[in-house]
Short mmCIF file of C-alpha atoms in Angstrom, two decimals:
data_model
loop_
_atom_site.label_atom_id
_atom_site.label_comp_id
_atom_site.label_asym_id
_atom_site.label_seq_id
_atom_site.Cartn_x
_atom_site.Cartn_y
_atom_site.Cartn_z
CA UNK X 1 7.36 7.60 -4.89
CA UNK X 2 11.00 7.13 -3.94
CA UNK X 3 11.28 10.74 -3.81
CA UNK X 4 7.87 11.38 -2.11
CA UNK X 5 9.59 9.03 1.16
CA UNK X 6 12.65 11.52 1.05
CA UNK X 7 10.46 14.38 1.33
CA UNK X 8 7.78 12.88 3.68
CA UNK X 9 4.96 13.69 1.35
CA UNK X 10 3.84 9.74 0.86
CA UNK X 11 0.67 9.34 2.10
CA UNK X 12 -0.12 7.66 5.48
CA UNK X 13 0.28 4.38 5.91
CA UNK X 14 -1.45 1.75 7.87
CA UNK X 15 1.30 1.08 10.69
CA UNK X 16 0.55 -2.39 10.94
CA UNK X 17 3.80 -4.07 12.01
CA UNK X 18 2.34 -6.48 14.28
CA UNK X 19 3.43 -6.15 18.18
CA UNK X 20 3.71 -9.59 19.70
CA UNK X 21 2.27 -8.95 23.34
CA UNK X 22 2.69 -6.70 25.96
CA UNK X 23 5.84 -6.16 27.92
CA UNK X 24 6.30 -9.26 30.52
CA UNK X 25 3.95 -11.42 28.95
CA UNK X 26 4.23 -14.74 26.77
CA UNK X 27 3.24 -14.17 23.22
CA UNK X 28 0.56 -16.54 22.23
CA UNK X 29 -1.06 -15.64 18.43
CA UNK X 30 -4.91 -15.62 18.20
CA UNK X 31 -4.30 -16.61 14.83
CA UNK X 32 -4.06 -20.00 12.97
CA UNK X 33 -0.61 -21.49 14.07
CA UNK X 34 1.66 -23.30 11.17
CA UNK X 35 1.87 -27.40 11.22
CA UNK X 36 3.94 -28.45 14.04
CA UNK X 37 7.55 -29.55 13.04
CA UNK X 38 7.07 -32.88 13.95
CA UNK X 39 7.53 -36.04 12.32
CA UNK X 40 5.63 -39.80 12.86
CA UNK X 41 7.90 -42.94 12.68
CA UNK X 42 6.84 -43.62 8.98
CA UNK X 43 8.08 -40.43 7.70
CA UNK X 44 11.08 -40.38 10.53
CA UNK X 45 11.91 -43.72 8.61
CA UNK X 46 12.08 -41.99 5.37
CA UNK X 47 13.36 -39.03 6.78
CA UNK X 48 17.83 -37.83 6.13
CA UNK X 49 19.84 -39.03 9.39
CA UNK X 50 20.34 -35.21 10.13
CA UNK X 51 16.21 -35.24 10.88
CA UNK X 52 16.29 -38.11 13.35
CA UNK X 53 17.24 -35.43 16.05
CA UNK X 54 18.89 -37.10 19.18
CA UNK X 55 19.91 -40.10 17.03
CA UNK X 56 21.55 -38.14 14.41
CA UNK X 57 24.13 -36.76 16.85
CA UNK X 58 24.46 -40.15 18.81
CA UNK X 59 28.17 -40.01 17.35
CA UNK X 60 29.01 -37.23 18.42
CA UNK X 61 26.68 -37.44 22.06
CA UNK X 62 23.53 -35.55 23.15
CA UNK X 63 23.16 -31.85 21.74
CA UNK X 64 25.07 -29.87 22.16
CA UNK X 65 28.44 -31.73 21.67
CA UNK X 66 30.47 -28.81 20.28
CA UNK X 67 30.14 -25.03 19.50
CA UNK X 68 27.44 -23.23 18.24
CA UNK X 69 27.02 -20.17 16.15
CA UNK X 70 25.13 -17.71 16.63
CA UNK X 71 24.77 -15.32 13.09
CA UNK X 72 24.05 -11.98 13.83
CA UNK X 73 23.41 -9.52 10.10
CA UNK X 74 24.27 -6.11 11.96
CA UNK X 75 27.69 -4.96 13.29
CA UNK X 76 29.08 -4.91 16.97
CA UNK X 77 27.48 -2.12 19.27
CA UNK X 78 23.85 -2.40 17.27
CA UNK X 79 21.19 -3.73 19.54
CA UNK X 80 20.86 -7.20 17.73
CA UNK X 81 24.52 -7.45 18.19
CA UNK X 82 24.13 -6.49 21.71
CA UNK X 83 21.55 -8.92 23.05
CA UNK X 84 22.64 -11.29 20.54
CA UNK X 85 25.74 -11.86 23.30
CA UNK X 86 23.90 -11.71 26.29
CA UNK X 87 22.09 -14.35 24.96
CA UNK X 88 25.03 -16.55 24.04
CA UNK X 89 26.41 -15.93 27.31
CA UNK X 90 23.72 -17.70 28.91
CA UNK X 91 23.11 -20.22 26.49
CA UNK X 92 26.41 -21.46 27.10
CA UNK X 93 26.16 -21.47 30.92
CA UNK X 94 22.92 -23.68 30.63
CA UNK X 95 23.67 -26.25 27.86
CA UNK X 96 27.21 -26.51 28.50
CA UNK X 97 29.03 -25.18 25.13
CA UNK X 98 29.79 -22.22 23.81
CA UNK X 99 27.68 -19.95 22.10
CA UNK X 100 29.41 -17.98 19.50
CA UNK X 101 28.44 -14.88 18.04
CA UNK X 102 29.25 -14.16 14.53
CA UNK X 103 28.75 -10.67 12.90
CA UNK X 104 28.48 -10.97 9.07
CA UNK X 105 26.31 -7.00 8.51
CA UNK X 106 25.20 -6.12 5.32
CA UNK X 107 22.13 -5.71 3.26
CA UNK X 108 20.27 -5.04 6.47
CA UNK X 109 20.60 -8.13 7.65
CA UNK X 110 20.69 -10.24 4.71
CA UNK X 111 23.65 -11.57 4.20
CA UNK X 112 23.87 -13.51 7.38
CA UNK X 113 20.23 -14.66 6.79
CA UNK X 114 21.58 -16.22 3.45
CA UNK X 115 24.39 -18.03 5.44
CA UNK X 116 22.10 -18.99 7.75
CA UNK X 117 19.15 -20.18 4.96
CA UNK X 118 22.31 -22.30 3.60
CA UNK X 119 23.78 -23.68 6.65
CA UNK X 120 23.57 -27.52 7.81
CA UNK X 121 20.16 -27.87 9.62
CA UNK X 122 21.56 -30.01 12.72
CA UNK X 123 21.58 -27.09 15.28
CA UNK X 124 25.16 -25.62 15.21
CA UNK X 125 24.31 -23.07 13.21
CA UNK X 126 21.25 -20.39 14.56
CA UNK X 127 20.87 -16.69 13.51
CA UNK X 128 19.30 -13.22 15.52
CA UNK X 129 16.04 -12.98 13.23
CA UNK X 130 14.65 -9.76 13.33
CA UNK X 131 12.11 -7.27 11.29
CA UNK X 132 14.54 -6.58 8.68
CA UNK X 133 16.00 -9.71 7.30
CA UNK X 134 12.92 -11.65 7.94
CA UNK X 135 10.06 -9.07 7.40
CA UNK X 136 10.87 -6.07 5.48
CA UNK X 137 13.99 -7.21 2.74
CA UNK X 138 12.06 -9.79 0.87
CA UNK X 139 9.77 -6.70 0.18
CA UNK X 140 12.85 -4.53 -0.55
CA UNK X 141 15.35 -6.34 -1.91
CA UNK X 142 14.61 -7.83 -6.01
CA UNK X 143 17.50 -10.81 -5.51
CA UNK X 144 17.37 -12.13 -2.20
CA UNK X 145 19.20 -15.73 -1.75
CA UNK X 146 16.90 -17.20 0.68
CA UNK X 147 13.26 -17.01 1.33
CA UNK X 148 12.26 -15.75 4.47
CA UNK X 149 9.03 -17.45 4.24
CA UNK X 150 10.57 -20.98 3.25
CA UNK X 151 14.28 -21.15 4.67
CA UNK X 152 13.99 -20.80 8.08
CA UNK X 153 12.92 -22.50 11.33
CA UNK X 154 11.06 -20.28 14.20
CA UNK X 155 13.02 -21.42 17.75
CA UNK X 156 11.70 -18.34 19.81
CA UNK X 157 10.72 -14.50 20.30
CA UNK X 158 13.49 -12.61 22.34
CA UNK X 159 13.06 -8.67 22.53
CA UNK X 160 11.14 -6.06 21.38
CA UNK X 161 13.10 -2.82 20.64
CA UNK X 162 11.49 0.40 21.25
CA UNK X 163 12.82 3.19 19.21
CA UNK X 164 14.11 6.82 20.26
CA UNK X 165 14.28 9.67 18.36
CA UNK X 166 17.07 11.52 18.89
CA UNK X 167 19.52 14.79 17.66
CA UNK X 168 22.67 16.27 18.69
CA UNK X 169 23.10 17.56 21.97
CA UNK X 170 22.80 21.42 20.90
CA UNK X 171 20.13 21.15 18.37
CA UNK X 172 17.71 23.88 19.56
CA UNK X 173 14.42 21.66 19.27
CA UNK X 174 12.95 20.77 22.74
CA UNK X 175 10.81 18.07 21.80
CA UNK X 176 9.82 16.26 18.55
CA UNK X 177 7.20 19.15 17.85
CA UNK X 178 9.67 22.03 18.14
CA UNK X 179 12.19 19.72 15.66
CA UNK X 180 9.41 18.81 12.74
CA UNK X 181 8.12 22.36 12.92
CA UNK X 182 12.22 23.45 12.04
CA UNK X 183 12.20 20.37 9.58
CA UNK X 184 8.63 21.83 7.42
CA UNK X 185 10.37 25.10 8.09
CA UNK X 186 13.41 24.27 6.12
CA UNK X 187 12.27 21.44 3.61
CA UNK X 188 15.32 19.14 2.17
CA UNK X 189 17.87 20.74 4.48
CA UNK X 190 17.75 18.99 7.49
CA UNK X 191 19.26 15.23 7.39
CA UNK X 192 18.23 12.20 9.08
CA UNK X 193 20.36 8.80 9.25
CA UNK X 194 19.47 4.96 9.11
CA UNK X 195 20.96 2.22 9.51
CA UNK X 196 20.10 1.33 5.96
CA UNK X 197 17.67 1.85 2.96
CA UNK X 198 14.57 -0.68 3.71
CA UNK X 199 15.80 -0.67 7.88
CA UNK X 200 13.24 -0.55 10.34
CA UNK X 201 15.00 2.62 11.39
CA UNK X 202 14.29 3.71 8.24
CA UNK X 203 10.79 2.57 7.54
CA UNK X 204 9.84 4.14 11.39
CA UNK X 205 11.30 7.87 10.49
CA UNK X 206 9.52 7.54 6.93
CA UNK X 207 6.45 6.63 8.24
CA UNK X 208 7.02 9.97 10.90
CA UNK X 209 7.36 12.38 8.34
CA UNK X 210 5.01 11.80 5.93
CA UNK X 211 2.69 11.78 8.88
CA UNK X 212 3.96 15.42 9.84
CA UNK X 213 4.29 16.57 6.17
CA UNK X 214 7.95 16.90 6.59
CA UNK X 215 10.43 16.19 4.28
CA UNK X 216 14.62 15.63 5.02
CA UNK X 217 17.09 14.06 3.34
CA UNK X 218 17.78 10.02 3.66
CA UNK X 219 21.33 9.44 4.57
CA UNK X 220 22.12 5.47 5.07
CA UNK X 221 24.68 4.30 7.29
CA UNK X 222 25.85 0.23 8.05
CA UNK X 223 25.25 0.61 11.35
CA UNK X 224 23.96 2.87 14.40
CA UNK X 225 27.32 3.76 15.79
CA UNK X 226 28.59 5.92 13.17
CA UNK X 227 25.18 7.43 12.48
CA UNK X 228 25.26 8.27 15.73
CA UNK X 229 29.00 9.44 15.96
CA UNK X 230 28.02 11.66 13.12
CA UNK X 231 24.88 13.54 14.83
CA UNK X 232 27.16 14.32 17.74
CA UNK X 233 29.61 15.71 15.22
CA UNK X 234 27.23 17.66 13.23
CA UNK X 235 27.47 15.95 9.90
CA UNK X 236 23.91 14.64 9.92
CA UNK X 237 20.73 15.83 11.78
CA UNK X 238 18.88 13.38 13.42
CA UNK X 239 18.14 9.34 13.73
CA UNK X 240 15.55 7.51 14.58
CA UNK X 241 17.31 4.48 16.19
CA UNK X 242 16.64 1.46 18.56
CA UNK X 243 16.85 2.68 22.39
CA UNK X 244 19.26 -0.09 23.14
CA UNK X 245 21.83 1.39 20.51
CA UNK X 246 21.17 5.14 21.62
CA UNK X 247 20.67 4.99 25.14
CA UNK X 248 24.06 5.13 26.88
CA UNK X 249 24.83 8.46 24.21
CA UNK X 250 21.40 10.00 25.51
CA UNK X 251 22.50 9.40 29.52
CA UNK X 252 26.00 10.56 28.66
CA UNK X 253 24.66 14.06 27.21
CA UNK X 254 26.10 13.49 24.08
CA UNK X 255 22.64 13.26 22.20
CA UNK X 256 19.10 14.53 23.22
CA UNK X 257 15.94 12.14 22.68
CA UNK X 258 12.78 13.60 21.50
CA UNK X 259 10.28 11.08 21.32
CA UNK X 260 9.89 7.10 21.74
CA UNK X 261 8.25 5.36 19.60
CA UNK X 262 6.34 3.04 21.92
CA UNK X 263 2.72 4.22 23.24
CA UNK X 264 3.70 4.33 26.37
CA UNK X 265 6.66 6.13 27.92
CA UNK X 266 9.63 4.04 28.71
CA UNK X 267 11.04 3.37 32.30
CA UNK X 268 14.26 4.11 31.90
CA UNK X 269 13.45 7.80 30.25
CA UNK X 270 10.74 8.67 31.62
CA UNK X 271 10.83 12.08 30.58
CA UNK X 272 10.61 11.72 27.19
CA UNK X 273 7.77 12.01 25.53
CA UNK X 274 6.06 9.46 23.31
CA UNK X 275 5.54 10.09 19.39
CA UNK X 276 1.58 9.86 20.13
CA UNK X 277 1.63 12.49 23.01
CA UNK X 278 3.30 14.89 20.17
CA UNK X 279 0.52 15.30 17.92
CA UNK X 280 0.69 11.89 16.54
CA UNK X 281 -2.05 9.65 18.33
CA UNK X 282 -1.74 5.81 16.99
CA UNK X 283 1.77 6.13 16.48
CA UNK X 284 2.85 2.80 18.08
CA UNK X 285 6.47 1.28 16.30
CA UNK X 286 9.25 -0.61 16.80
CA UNK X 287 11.67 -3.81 16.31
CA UNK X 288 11.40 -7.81 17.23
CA UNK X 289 14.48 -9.92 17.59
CA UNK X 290 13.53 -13.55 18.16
CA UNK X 291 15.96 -17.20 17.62
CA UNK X 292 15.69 -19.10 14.80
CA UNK X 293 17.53 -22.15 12.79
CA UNK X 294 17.67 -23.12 8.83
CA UNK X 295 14.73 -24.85 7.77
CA UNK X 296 14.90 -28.69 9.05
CA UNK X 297 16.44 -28.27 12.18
CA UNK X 298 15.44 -31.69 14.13
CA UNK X 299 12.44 -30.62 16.11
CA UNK X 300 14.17 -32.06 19.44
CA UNK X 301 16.67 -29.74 18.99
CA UNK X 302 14.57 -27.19 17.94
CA UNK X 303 12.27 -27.56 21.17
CA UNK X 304 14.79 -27.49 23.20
CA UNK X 305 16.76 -24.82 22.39
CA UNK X 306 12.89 -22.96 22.76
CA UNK X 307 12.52 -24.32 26.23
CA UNK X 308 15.99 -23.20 26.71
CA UNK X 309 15.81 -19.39 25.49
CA UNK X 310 12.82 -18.91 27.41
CA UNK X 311 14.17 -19.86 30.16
CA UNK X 312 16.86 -17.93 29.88
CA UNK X 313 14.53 -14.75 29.50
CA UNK X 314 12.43 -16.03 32.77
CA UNK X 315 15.36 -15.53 34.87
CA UNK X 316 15.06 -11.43 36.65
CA UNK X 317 18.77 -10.89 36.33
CA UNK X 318 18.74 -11.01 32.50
CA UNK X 319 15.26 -9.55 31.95
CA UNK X 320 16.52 -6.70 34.46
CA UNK X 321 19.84 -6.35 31.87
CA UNK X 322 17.73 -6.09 28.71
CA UNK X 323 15.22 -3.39 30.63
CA UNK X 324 18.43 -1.45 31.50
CA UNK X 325 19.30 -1.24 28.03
CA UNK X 326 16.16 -0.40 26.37
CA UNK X 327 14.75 -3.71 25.53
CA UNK X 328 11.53 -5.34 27.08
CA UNK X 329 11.24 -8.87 27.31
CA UNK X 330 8.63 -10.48 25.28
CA UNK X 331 8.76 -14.60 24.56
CA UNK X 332 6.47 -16.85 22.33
CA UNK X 333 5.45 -20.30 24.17
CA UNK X 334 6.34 -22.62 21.14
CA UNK X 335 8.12 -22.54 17.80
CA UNK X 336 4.90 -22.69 16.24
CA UNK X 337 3.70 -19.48 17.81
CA UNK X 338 6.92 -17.35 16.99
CA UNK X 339 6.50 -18.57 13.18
CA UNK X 340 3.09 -17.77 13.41
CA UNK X 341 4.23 -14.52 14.54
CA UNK X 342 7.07 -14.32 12.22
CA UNK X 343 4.47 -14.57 9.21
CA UNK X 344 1.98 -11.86 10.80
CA UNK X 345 4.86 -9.45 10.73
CA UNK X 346 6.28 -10.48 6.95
CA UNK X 347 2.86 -9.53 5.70
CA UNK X 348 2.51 -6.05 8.15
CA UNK X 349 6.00 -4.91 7.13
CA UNK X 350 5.43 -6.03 3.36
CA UNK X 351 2.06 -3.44 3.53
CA UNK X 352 4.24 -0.43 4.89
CA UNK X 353 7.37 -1.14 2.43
CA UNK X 354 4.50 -1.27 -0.62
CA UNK X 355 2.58 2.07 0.67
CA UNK X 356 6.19 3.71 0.29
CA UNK X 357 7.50 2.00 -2.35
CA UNK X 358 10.90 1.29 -0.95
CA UNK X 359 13.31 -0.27 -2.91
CA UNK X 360 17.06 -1.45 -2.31
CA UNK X 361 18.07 1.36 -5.57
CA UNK X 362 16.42 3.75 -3.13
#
């Protein structure tokens, strides 16, 4: 099967990664939400200092009282990365500390999800979750050091990422038909570049070409900017990569997009056509990036740093920044609704990574 996803002859698969609303809207799960985080005095009794919230920082004064960290699992430039410090930025400017953004990429994603699983629950420490770490490497990955199920506490849905096709500059294709008729053309010749084996962006372009009967050969990279770097260069083919990482290449000229993967067309290209409009009705994928704390944050803090994000994400000025980049703004009332979320997705992504049978050895 691993070399039926390299040459795009796995069959179909239901693309169930779960969407959490539509653009501009509050996310709020149909489904069964998970127990509230809450504790009642007997238990808060009985409870470690650390899970007393407001009380256990009465030392050092109300939350925040120093720093935090924010872990981000993908390198500078990628679109986690990216939003990850707009984020920060006005984090700090409403709670009154600074908000620090930490790149530890690797594993897509997981290494700074295993930090984060291991890090002192009191609110100092908070990662970028997203569809890799938390939804598709448990299904990838044999030897994970955290759980993605178990280690983590939901604060908050942030973005969804809408992904764009895209080739060098002078590749002959006009469109994403024209390119997968050259790619069934010329079987194992053409290349296309990830940001990593088991990576959404990976997962998305299998997904494409098995549904066009298309196969091209997997290269991996650690991160979008040299996978992009080397399209422009020549040295790979194509990516299929978030629009916040690719779009300021596509308006420069230096790469051409093909397709988005959203259903609908997307404001700030509006000329490009969908993957759906191209002979591929259904096609509908993409990337979440959402808040979130090791597993026993104090729910206090936890609650407020959710009140906090959202409003953050309320205000025009930063929704109208994360448009222009090729992110729409999509939040999640509650903790409990973004883990119900979260879980939704672990089980989508889990289908799709099974149907392929990726795995990390890939």
């Amino acid at each position: 099967m691993r070399d039926a996803i390299r040459r795009g002859r796995a069959q179909p698969v239901r693309m169930t990664a779960a969407k959490a609303a539509t653009t501009d809207t509050t996310v709020t799960p149909t489904f069964p939400r998970r127990h509230a985080l809450t504790a009642g005095l007997t238990l808060a009794l009985a409870a470690p200092l650390w899970a007393l919230g407001g009380a256990a920082h009465a030392q050092d004064g109300p939350y925040p009282s120093k720093p935090v960290t924010i872990l981000v699992g993908f390198p500078p430039g990628t679109a986690t990365d990216t939003v990850a410090r707009m984020l920060a930025e006005r984090l700090a400017q409403r709670m009154g500390q600074q908000f620090i953004v930490e790149n530890k990429p690797g594993a897509g994603g997981s290494i700074a999800a295993g930090l984060g699983a291991r890090a002192k629950p009191d609110g100092y420490t908070l990662m970028i979750g997203a569809s890799a770490p938390q939804a598709i490497n448990p299904h990838v990955y044999p030897n994970l050091n955290y759980d993605a199920r178990k280690d983590f506490a939901p604060i908050g849905l942030i973005t969804w990422l809408p992904y764009l096709f895209v080739v060098s500059a002078d590749n002959p294709a006009h469109d994403l038909k024209e390119f997968l008729a050259a790619a069934k053309a010329r079987p194992n010749q053409l290349t296309y570049a990830t940001t990593g084996i088991g990576t959404t962006s990976h997962l998305v372009t299998a997904v494409l070409l098995s549904k066009a009967g298309a196969s091209m050969v997997h290269v991996p990279y650690k991160g979008s900017s040299q996978a992009q770097t080397d399209i422009v260069g020549g040295r790979t083919t194509a990516t299929f990569d978030t629009m916040v990482s690719s779009l300021a290449m596509v308006k420069s000229g230096r790469l051409k997009a093909l397709a988005v993967s959203t259903p609908e067309r997307v404001a700030m290209l509006p000329d490009v056509k969908t993957v759906a409009e191209q002979g591929y009705p259904g096609f509908d994928m993409g990337a979440w990036l959402g808040l979130i704390a090791p597993a026993g944050i104090p729910p206090a803090i936890q609650d407020r740093l959710s009140r906090e994000m959202n409003a953050v994400l309320a205000d025009t000025t930063v929704r109208d920044k994360l448009g222009d980049l090729g992110a729409q703004v999509r939040t999640t009332p509650t903790p409990a609704a973004f883990g119900a979320m979260m879980k939704t997705e672990y089980d989508s992504w889990g289908a799709i990574v099974r149907d392929f049978n990726v795995k990390a050895t890939d």
